[in-house]
Amino acid sequence: MGHAQRRFLSIATKLPSVSLSSLRSFPPEGALATSSSTFSPETWAALQPPPPSALSALSHRIGLGSLLQVPELEQACTHPSVLPFFAQRHPNQKPPPANGNLSTLGNALLGLFASEFVAVSYPHLPTRVVKAAVSAYVGPNTCANVAKEVGAAPLLRWHRTPPTPLKPAVLHHDALSSIPRSLVALIYQRSSFSSARKFAHQFFLGREVDLRKMLKFRDPKVALTETVAKFGREKPVSRLLKETGRLSNSPVFVVGVYSGIEQLGEGFGSSLKMAEYRAAEDALHRLYLTRTPPELVRLPTLTFPEIDGDIFTVGDEAAYTPGELGTTEVRLGSAGRSSIIGPTTGIGPE
Amino acid sequence: MKSCLRLPLLTRGYATRLPQKPPMRHPDPLLKNPNTVTTSLPEDLTFIHRSPPSASTPFSYTINPTSPLLLTESPPAATSSSLPPPLAQPKLERPRLSDDKITEMQRLRVQDPKRYTRQRLAEMFGCSSAFVSYVAPLARSEKKAALERRERMHEKARAQWGEKAALIHEIRKKRKEYW
């Protein structure tokens, strides 16, 4: 598929298409007037709600046909950016309910579910990587992709907004990402907290996220030395395990990092420095990527009762045994890194 | 008329093979390998199993972690008899500097940082320049000024580079991103 075809398709999917059978009246007023300079068919089409059949199909597609009603789904698919546009074009009509509040609630719920899942599954993972993993699992890009995958993209009502000093810009994927968040919020409101958690686990937390790419260090050798010191082991020493073609143009070295007699990590490279770097990274990966087996994962939100209603409803709590706390990661010396001068920052190392 | 000179004994009249490397005969890696499991099968067959010599995956479960840091007891099979050779020679242990030497170092650094640099002080007091930076660091503003001076010197040197040198530098920088 050429560039031109791809561009056409991406624009065509964003154009509104209206199903005439669901309209109350057609043609719309002002469309056939002789002085029809104020009527724009694209604008009119963008403001029409999606047909109820499509919304119902969406709810059945995601397995919630019996739970969610069409008006709620219509609200979930209406982004607040369309409201000023709507008021401008139809000042006498009541504005449609938008998904601003639902999206915020759903975002908070998704963040909660993702962070508890990542923190319990990977107890030794550093905080910044936990944050990156949460963004990968339930961040704006993932939410936009989930919306496209469940087929909610043609049902979205939004308006492209340029950035203002008070608000950031609203682009297609920002508007799309509000739909799955609103769905999570709707499930929480109509069903229960545990149903919303189940939805999040099925649609978001089952996706493949490679944490290894997020574990990058400025200097893995220094990070490893400090980590090993924290665990109270011997200083790490790099040892050459295998080499070939040292003086050729394509050498391969395999280096292992040892703490005493135990091997912490192994890495290969086309130079000794590269192999050592990778060995230190591998040693840190082996520590940080230690995962709790899925059958032993005990999420903290299990303490909320599994009954219909919100989290403030009183009920029987499930028995909960807290998981093992991982060792906190080393905070490398950051003296001089921040330009903020506070009462504790002075001249000298931390 | 053909010449019928007799060839002397030292020259030869037959064609010789051109000098060539002998064909490389690689030894079979499975023959004398301690990591293999050999089974004799009927009909004069031998089944040799060798698991791939790859590094273990960094992913592991908490009940059976790969990282020795998470294991409280060291495995009994580990012995210190045959460890591979270290990559770099171990750094020589230097004696700990006394407090008055450290105070002297700090005084000199504050007095004239351009004369008493990290390297010079390290040589004078018999320690590493990293130690000097920990123990006798410069004030934040002075450090910033010193780094700017160094950066200007480096930029002047980089301006002298030709196209080839600049290209090699960029290639090395890009390669390091893929480490």
Coordinates of C-alpha atoms in Angstrom, one line a residue:
Chain A
M1 CA 0.0 0.0 0.0
G2 CA 1.5 3.3 -1.1
H3 CA 1.9 6.4 1.0
A4 CA -1.0 8.2 -0.8
Q5 CA -3.4 5.3 -0.2
R6 CA -2.4 5.1 3.5
R7 CA -2.9 8.8 3.9
F8 CA -6.3 8.7 2.2
L9 CA -7.4 5.8 4.4
S10 CA -6.3 7.5 7.6
I11 CA -8.3 10.6 6.7
A12 CA -11.3 8.6 5.5
T13 CA -11.6 6.7 8.8
K14 CA -11.6 10.0 10.7
L15 CA -14.4 11.5 8.6
P16 CA -17.8 11.2 10.1
S17 CA -20.3 8.9 8.3
V18 CA -23.9 9.2 9.2
S19 CA -26.4 6.3 9.0
L20 CA -29.6 7.8 7.7
S21 CA -31.9 5.2 9.2
S22 CA -31.2 6.5 12.7
L23 CA -31.9 10.1 12.0
R24 CA -35.2 11.7 13.2
S25 CA -35.4 14.0 10.2
F26 CA -33.6 14.2 6.9
P27 CA -32.6 16.4 5.1
P28 CA -31.6 18.7 8.0
E29 CA -33.0 22.2 8.2
G30 CA -31.1 24.8 6.3
A31 CA -29.5 22.3 4.0
L32 CA -31.8 22.9 1.0
A33 CA -32.1 26.7 1.5
T34 CA -31.1 28.8 -1.4
S35 CA -28.6 30.8 0.6
S36 CA -27.0 27.7 2.1
S37 CA -23.6 29.3 2.7
T38 CA -23.9 28.7 6.5
F39 CA -24.7 25.0 6.2
S40 CA -21.7 22.7 6.0
P41 CA -22.4 19.0 5.4
E42 CA -19.2 17.9 7.1
T43 CA -19.9 19.9 10.2
W44 CA -23.5 18.6 10.4
A45 CA -22.2 15.0 10.0
A46 CA -19.6 15.5 12.7
L47 CA -22.2 16.5 15.2
Q48 CA -24.7 13.7 14.6
P49 CA -24.7 10.9 17.2
P50 CA -23.7 7.4 16.1
P51 CA -26.5 5.1 15.3
P52 CA -27.9 3.1 18.3
S53 CA -27.3 -0.2 16.4
A54 CA -23.6 0.5 16.2
L55 CA -23.4 1.4 19.9
S56 CA -25.3 -1.7 20.8
A57 CA -23.0 -3.7 18.6
L58 CA -20.0 -2.3 20.4
S59 CA -21.4 -3.2 23.8
H60 CA -22.1 -6.8 22.7
R61 CA -18.7 -7.0 21.1
I62 CA -17.0 -6.3 24.4
G63 CA -19.2 -8.6 26.3
L64 CA -21.3 -6.0 28.1
G65 CA -24.5 -6.0 26.0
S66 CA -26.7 -6.8 29.0
L67 CA -25.0 -4.2 31.3
L68 CA -24.6 -1.0 29.3
Q69 CA -27.4 1.0 27.7
V70 CA -27.2 2.9 24.4
P71 CA -27.5 6.5 26.0
E72 CA -24.6 5.7 28.4
L73 CA -22.5 4.4 25.5
E74 CA -23.4 7.5 23.5
Q75 CA -22.1 9.6 26.4
A76 CA -18.9 7.4 26.6
C77 CA -18.2 8.1 22.9
T78 CA -18.7 11.9 23.1
H79 CA -15.5 13.8 23.9
P80 CA -16.0 17.2 25.6
S81 CA -14.1 19.0 22.8
V82 CA -17.3 18.7 20.7
L83 CA -19.4 20.8 23.2
P84 CA -18.2 24.3 22.2
F85 CA -18.5 23.3 18.5
F86 CA -22.0 22.0 19.1
A87 CA -23.1 25.1 21.0
Q88 CA -21.8 27.2 18.1
R89 CA -23.7 25.3 15.5
H90 CA -26.9 24.6 17.4
P91 CA -27.2 27.2 20.1
N92 CA -30.9 26.4 20.8
Q93 CA -30.4 22.7 21.4
K94 CA -29.5 21.0 24.6
P95 CA -25.8 19.9 24.5
P96 CA -25.2 16.2 24.6
P97 CA -23.7 14.6 27.7
A98 CA -19.9 14.2 27.3
N99 CA -17.4 11.7 28.8
G100 CA -15.1 14.2 30.6
N101 CA -15.9 13.0 34.1
L102 CA -16.3 9.4 33.1
S103 CA -12.9 9.5 31.4
T104 CA -11.2 10.9 34.5
L105 CA -12.7 8.3 36.8
G106 CA -11.9 5.5 34.4
N107 CA -8.3 6.8 34.1
A108 CA -7.9 6.8 37.8
L109 CA -9.3 3.2 38.0
L110 CA -7.0 2.0 35.2
G111 CA -4.0 3.6 36.9
L112 CA -4.9 1.8 40.1
F113 CA -5.3 -1.6 38.6
A114 CA -2.2 -1.3 36.4
S115 CA 0.1 0.0 39.2
E116 CA -1.0 -2.7 41.7
F117 CA -0.6 -5.4 39.0
V118 CA 2.9 -4.3 38.0
A119 CA 4.1 -3.6 41.6
V120 CA 2.9 -7.1 42.8
S121 CA 4.1 -9.0 39.7
Y122 CA 7.6 -7.4 39.7
P123 CA 8.4 -6.7 43.3
H124 CA 12.0 -5.6 42.6
L125 CA 11.3 -3.3 39.7
P126 CA 12.6 0.3 40.1
T127 CA 10.0 3.0 40.6
R128 CA 10.6 4.8 37.4
V129 CA 10.3 1.5 35.4
V130 CA 7.0 0.8 37.3
K131 CA 5.7 4.2 36.1
A132 CA 6.8 3.5 32.5
A133 CA 5.2 0.0 32.6
V134 CA 1.9 1.6 33.9
S135 CA 2.0 4.1 31.0
A136 CA 2.7 1.2 28.6
Y137 CA -0.2 -0.8 30.0
V138 CA -2.9 1.8 30.4
G139 CA -1.4 5.0 29.0
P140 CA -3.0 7.3 26.3
N141 CA -1.5 5.4 23.4
T142 CA -2.7 2.0 24.7
C143 CA -6.2 3.4 25.4
A144 CA -6.3 4.8 21.8
N145 CA -5.2 1.4 20.4
V146 CA -7.8 -0.4 22.5
A147 CA -10.5 1.9 21.2
K148 CA -9.5 1.2 17.7
E149 CA -9.3 -2.5 18.3
V150 CA -12.8 -2.8 19.8
G151 CA -14.1 -0.8 16.9
A152 CA -15.1 2.4 18.7
A153 CA -13.3 4.8 16.4
P154 CA -16.2 5.5 14.0
L155 CA -18.5 6.1 17.0
L156 CA -16.4 8.9 18.5
R157 CA -17.8 12.4 18.4
W158 CA -15.0 15.0 18.9
H159 CA -13.6 18.2 17.6
R160 CA -9.9 18.9 16.8
T161 CA -8.8 21.7 19.2
P162 CA -5.6 23.6 18.8
P163 CA -3.5 24.2 22.0
T164 CA -4.4 27.2 24.2
P165 CA -2.4 28.6 27.1
L166 CA -4.8 26.9 29.5
K167 CA -5.5 23.6 27.8
P168 CA -3.4 21.3 25.7
A169 CA -4.4 20.4 22.1
V170 CA -7.0 17.7 21.5
L171 CA -6.0 15.3 18.7
H172 CA -7.7 12.2 17.4
H173 CA -5.8 9.8 19.7
D174 CA -6.5 12.0 22.8
A175 CA -10.2 11.8 22.0
L176 CA -10.1 8.1 21.2
S177 CA -8.3 7.3 24.5
S178 CA -11.3 8.7 26.5
I179 CA -13.6 5.9 25.2
P180 CA -12.0 2.9 27.0
R181 CA -11.5 4.9 30.2
S182 CA -15.2 5.9 30.1
L183 CA -16.2 2.3 29.6
V184 CA -14.2 1.3 32.7
A185 CA -15.9 4.0 34.7
L186 CA -19.3 2.9 33.4
I187 CA -18.7 -0.7 34.4
Y188 CA -17.6 0.5 37.9
Q189 CA -20.8 2.6 38.2
R190 CA -23.3 0.1 36.8
S191 CA -21.7 -3.1 38.1
S192 CA -19.0 -3.4 40.6
F193 CA -15.4 -2.5 41.3
S194 CA -14.3 -6.1 40.8
S195 CA -16.0 -6.2 37.3
A196 CA -14.1 -3.0 36.4
R197 CA -10.9 -4.7 37.5
K198 CA -11.7 -7.8 35.5
F199 CA -12.3 -5.7 32.4
A200 CA -9.0 -3.9 32.9
H201 CA -7.1 -7.2 33.3
Q202 CA -8.7 -8.6 30.2
F203 CA -8.4 -5.7 27.8
F204 CA -5.3 -3.9 29.1
L205 CA -3.2 -6.0 31.5
G206 CA -3.1 -9.0 29.2
R207 CA -1.2 -7.0 26.5
E208 CA 2.4 -7.8 25.8
V209 CA 4.7 -5.2 27.3
D210 CA 8.5 -5.8 27.1
L211 CA 9.9 -4.4 30.3
R212 CA 13.5 -5.2 29.2
K213 CA 13.5 -2.2 26.9
M214 CA 12.5 0.1 29.8
L215 CA 15.4 -1.0 31.9
K216 CA 18.2 1.1 30.5
F217 CA 20.9 2.6 32.7
R218 CA 23.2 5.5 32.1
D219 CA 26.1 3.4 33.6
P220 CA 25.0 -0.2 34.4
K221 CA 28.4 -1.1 35.9
V222 CA 28.1 1.6 38.5
A223 CA 24.5 0.7 39.2
L224 CA 25.4 -3.0 39.6
T225 CA 28.3 -2.1 42.0
E226 CA 26.0 -0.1 44.2
T227 CA 23.2 -2.8 44.0
V228 CA 25.6 -5.6 45.0
A229 CA 26.9 -3.5 47.9
K230 CA 23.3 -3.0 49.0
F231 CA 22.8 -6.8 49.1
G232 CA 26.0 -7.1 51.1
R233 CA 27.9 -9.3 48.5
E234 CA 31.4 -9.2 47.2
K235 CA 32.3 -6.5 44.6
P236 CA 31.4 -7.5 41.0
V237 CA 34.3 -8.7 38.8
S238 CA 34.0 -9.1 35.0
R239 CA 35.5 -12.3 33.7
L240 CA 36.1 -13.3 30.1
L241 CA 34.2 -16.5 29.4
K242 CA 34.8 -17.0 25.7
E243 CA 36.3 -15.0 22.8
T244 CA 36.8 -15.5 19.1
G245 CA 38.4 -13.4 16.4
R246 CA 40.0 -10.8 18.7
L247 CA 42.2 -9.3 16.0
S248 CA 39.7 -9.7 13.1
N249 CA 37.1 -7.2 12.0
S250 CA 34.3 -9.1 13.7
P251 CA 35.4 -10.3 17.1
V252 CA 32.9 -11.8 19.6
F253 CA 33.6 -11.7 23.4
V254 CA 31.4 -13.3 26.0
V255 CA 31.9 -11.7 29.4
G256 CA 30.4 -12.8 32.7
V257 CA 30.0 -10.6 35.9
Y258 CA 30.8 -12.5 39.0
S259 CA 30.3 -11.7 42.7
G260 CA 32.8 -14.0 44.3
I261 CA 32.1 -17.4 42.7
E262 CA 28.5 -16.7 41.7
Q263 CA 27.8 -15.5 38.2
L264 CA 25.4 -12.5 38.3
G265 CA 25.1 -11.9 34.6
E266 CA 26.5 -12.6 31.1
G267 CA 26.8 -10.5 28.0
F268 CA 28.3 -10.7 24.6
G269 CA 29.7 -8.0 22.4
S270 CA 32.0 -7.1 19.6
S271 CA 34.4 -5.4 22.0
L272 CA 35.4 -6.2 25.6
K273 CA 33.7 -2.9 26.8
M274 CA 30.5 -3.7 25.1
A275 CA 30.4 -7.3 26.4
E276 CA 31.1 -6.0 30.0
Y277 CA 28.3 -3.3 29.6
R278 CA 25.8 -6.0 28.5
A279 CA 26.9 -8.4 31.3
A280 CA 26.2 -5.7 33.9
E281 CA 22.8 -4.9 32.3
D282 CA 22.0 -8.6 32.2
A283 CA 22.8 -8.9 35.9
L284 CA 20.5 -6.0 36.7
H285 CA 17.8 -7.4 34.5
R286 CA 17.9 -10.8 36.2
L287 CA 17.3 -9.0 39.5
Y288 CA 14.7 -6.6 38.5
L289 CA 12.7 -8.8 36.1
T290 CA 12.0 -11.5 38.8
R291 CA 8.3 -12.0 38.6
T292 CA 5.7 -13.3 41.0
P293 CA 4.0 -16.4 39.4
P294 CA 0.5 -15.5 38.2
E295 CA -1.2 -18.0 40.6
L296 CA 0.6 -16.4 43.6
V297 CA -0.3 -12.8 42.7
R298 CA -2.4 -11.3 45.5
L299 CA -3.7 -7.8 44.4
P300 CA -4.3 -5.3 47.3
T301 CA -7.7 -4.3 45.8
L302 CA -9.0 -7.8 46.6
T303 CA -9.7 -6.3 50.0
F304 CA -12.7 -4.4 48.5
P305 CA -15.8 -6.6 48.8
E306 CA -16.9 -8.3 45.6
I307 CA -20.5 -7.0 45.6
D308 CA -22.4 -4.7 43.3
G309 CA -21.9 -1.0 44.2
D310 CA -19.0 1.4 44.7
I311 CA -16.0 1.0 46.9
F312 CA -17.9 2.7 49.8
T313 CA -20.4 -0.2 50.1
V314 CA -19.8 -2.3 53.2
G315 CA -19.5 -6.0 52.7
D316 CA -17.4 -9.1 53.4
E317 CA -13.7 -8.5 52.6
A318 CA -11.6 -11.3 51.0
A319 CA -8.7 -12.6 53.1
Y320 CA -5.5 -10.9 52.0
T321 CA -1.9 -11.8 52.7
P322 CA 0.5 -9.0 51.6
G323 CA 3.2 -10.0 49.2
E324 CA 6.9 -9.8 49.8
L325 CA 8.4 -6.3 49.6
G326 CA 11.3 -6.1 47.2
T327 CA 14.5 -4.4 48.1
T328 CA 14.4 -0.7 47.2
E329 CA 16.5 0.2 44.2
V330 CA 19.8 2.2 44.7
R331 CA 19.5 5.9 44.3
L332 CA 22.7 6.9 42.6
G333 CA 24.3 10.0 43.8
S334 CA 22.5 12.9 42.2
A335 CA 24.6 15.7 43.6
G336 CA 24.6 18.7 41.3
R337 CA 22.0 17.2 39.0
S338 CA 19.1 19.5 40.0
S339 CA 19.5 23.2 39.9
I340 CA 17.0 23.6 42.7
I341 CA 18.8 24.9 45.8
G342 CA 17.0 23.7 48.9
P343 CA 17.9 23.8 52.6
T344 CA 19.5 20.3 52.4
T345 CA 21.4 20.7 49.2
G346 CA 24.8 22.1 49.8
I347 CA 28.2 21.8 48.3
G348 CA 29.5 18.3 48.4
P349 CA 28.3 14.7 47.6
E350 CA 25.0 13.4 49.0
Chain B
M1 CA 66.6 -25.9 -33.9
K2 CA 65.7 -27.0 -30.4
S3 CA 68.3 -26.4 -27.8
C4 CA 69.3 -29.5 -26.1
L5 CA 70.9 -28.0 -23.1
R6 CA 71.1 -30.3 -20.2
L7 CA 69.3 -28.8 -17.2
P8 CA 71.5 -28.7 -14.1
L9 CA 70.5 -30.9 -11.2
L10 CA 69.3 -28.0 -9.0
T11 CA 66.4 -27.0 -11.2
R12 CA 63.4 -29.2 -11.7
G13 CA 61.6 -30.0 -14.9
Y14 CA 58.2 -31.0 -13.4
A15 CA 55.3 -28.7 -12.4
T16 CA 54.7 -28.3 -8.7
R17 CA 51.6 -27.5 -6.7
L18 CA 50.9 -23.8 -6.1
P19 CA 51.4 -22.9 -2.4
Q20 CA 47.9 -23.3 -0.8
K21 CA 46.6 -23.4 2.7
P22 CA 45.6 -26.9 3.6
P23 CA 41.8 -27.3 3.9
M24 CA 40.5 -26.5 7.5
R25 CA 39.3 -29.6 9.2
H26 CA 37.2 -28.5 12.1
P27 CA 37.0 -30.9 15.1
D28 CA 33.5 -32.2 15.8
P29 CA 32.2 -30.2 18.8
L30 CA 30.1 -33.1 20.0
L31 CA 32.9 -35.7 20.3
K32 CA 34.7 -34.8 23.5
N33 CA 32.1 -32.4 25.1
P34 CA 31.4 -32.6 28.8
N35 CA 27.9 -31.0 28.3
T36 CA 26.6 -33.8 26.0
V37 CA 24.6 -36.8 26.9
T38 CA 25.4 -39.8 24.6
T39 CA 23.1 -42.7 24.1
S40 CA 23.8 -45.8 22.0
L41 CA 20.9 -46.9 19.9
P42 CA 20.4 -50.2 18.1
E43 CA 21.7 -50.6 14.6
D44 CA 25.0 -48.9 15.4
L45 CA 23.5 -45.5 16.0
T46 CA 24.6 -42.9 18.5
F47 CA 22.2 -40.2 19.8
I48 CA 24.1 -37.2 21.2
H49 CA 22.1 -34.5 23.0
R50 CA 23.6 -31.2 23.9
S51 CA 21.4 -28.3 25.2
P52 CA 22.1 -25.0 23.4
P53 CA 25.0 -23.1 25.0
S54 CA 23.0 -19.9 25.6
A55 CA 22.8 -17.7 28.6
S56 CA 19.9 -18.2 30.8
T57 CA 17.0 -15.8 30.4
P58 CA 16.8 -12.9 32.7
F59 CA 13.1 -13.6 33.3
S60 CA 12.4 -15.8 36.3
Y61 CA 9.9 -16.4 39.0
T62 CA 10.3 -15.2 42.6
I63 CA 10.1 -18.8 43.8
N64 CA 13.1 -19.8 41.7
P65 CA 15.0 -16.6 40.9
T66 CA 17.9 -16.5 38.4
S67 CA 19.7 -13.8 40.2
P68 CA 22.1 -15.1 42.9
L69 CA 21.4 -11.8 44.8
L70 CA 17.9 -13.1 45.6
L71 CA 19.1 -16.5 46.8
T72 CA 20.1 -16.5 50.5
E73 CA 22.1 -19.7 50.4
S74 CA 24.9 -20.2 47.8
P75 CA 24.5 -23.4 45.8
P76 CA 26.8 -26.2 47.1
A77 CA 28.1 -27.1 43.7
A78 CA 29.9 -23.8 43.2
T79 CA 33.6 -24.0 43.8
S80 CA 36.3 -21.4 43.4
S81 CA 38.6 -23.8 41.7
S82 CA 38.2 -22.8 38.0
L83 CA 36.9 -19.3 37.5
P84 CA 37.5 -17.7 34.2
P85 CA 40.2 -15.0 34.0
P86 CA 39.3 -11.5 35.1
L87 CA 39.0 -8.9 32.4
A88 CA 40.9 -6.1 34.1
Q89 CA 43.7 -6.4 36.6
P90 CA 42.4 -5.8 40.2
K91 CA 43.1 -2.2 41.3
L92 CA 45.8 -1.9 43.9
E93 CA 44.6 -1.3 47.4
R94 CA 46.0 2.0 48.6
P95 CA 46.3 2.9 52.3
R96 CA 43.6 5.2 53.8
L97 CA 44.6 8.9 53.9
S98 CA 44.7 10.5 57.3
D99 CA 42.4 13.4 58.2
D100 CA 45.1 16.1 58.1
K101 CA 46.2 15.1 54.6
I102 CA 42.6 15.4 53.5
T103 CA 42.3 18.8 55.1
E104 CA 45.5 19.8 53.3
M105 CA 44.1 18.5 50.0
Q106 CA 40.9 20.6 50.5
R107 CA 42.9 23.7 51.4
L108 CA 45.1 23.4 48.3
R109 CA 42.1 22.8 46.0
V110 CA 40.2 25.9 47.3
Q111 CA 43.4 28.0 47.2
D112 CA 44.2 27.4 43.6
P113 CA 42.0 25.0 41.7
K114 CA 43.7 25.7 38.3
R115 CA 47.1 24.7 39.7
Y116 CA 46.0 22.0 42.1
T117 CA 43.9 19.9 39.8
R118 CA 42.4 16.5 40.6
Q119 CA 45.1 14.7 38.8
R120 CA 47.9 16.7 40.4
L121 CA 46.5 16.3 43.9
A122 CA 46.0 12.6 43.2
E123 CA 49.7 12.2 42.3
M124 CA 50.8 14.3 45.3
F125 CA 48.8 12.4 47.9
G126 CA 48.8 8.9 46.3
C127 CA 45.1 8.4 45.7
S128 CA 42.8 8.4 42.7
S129 CA 41.5 11.5 41.1
A130 CA 37.9 10.2 41.7
F131 CA 38.7 10.2 45.4
V132 CA 39.9 13.8 45.2
S133 CA 36.6 14.8 43.6
Y134 CA 34.6 13.1 46.4
V135 CA 36.7 14.5 49.2
A136 CA 37.7 17.9 47.9
P137 CA 35.1 19.0 45.4
L138 CA 34.9 22.4 43.8
A139 CA 32.0 24.8 44.6
R140 CA 29.1 24.4 42.2
S141 CA 29.7 27.6 40.3
E142 CA 33.4 27.0 40.0
K143 CA 32.8 23.4 38.8
K144 CA 30.4 24.7 36.2
A145 CA 33.0 27.3 35.0
A146 CA 35.7 24.6 34.8
L147 CA 33.5 22.2 32.8
E148 CA 32.6 25.0 30.4
R149 CA 36.3 25.8 29.9
R150 CA 37.0 22.1 29.3
E151 CA 34.1 21.9 26.8
R152 CA 35.5 24.9 24.9
M153 CA 38.9 23.3 24.7
H154 CA 37.3 20.0 23.4
E155 CA 35.3 22.0 20.8
K156 CA 38.4 23.6 19.5
A157 CA 40.0 20.2 19.2
R158 CA 36.9 18.8 17.5
A159 CA 36.9 21.7 15.0
Q160 CA 40.3 20.4 13.8
W161 CA 38.9 17.1 12.8
G162 CA 38.5 16.2 9.2
E163 CA 35.5 14.7 7.6
K164 CA 36.7 11.1 8.2
A165 CA 37.5 11.6 11.8
A166 CA 34.1 13.2 12.5
L167 CA 32.4 10.3 10.7
I168 CA 34.2 7.7 12.7
H169 CA 33.3 9.5 15.9
E170 CA 29.6 9.7 14.9
I171 CA 29.6 6.0 14.0
R172 CA 31.1 5.0 17.4
K173 CA 28.5 7.2 19.2
K174 CA 25.7 5.5 17.3
R175 CA 27.1 2.0 17.9
K176 CA 27.2 2.7 21.6
E177 CA 23.5 3.4 21.6
Y178 CA 22.9 -0.2 20.4
W179 CA 25.0 -1.7 23.2

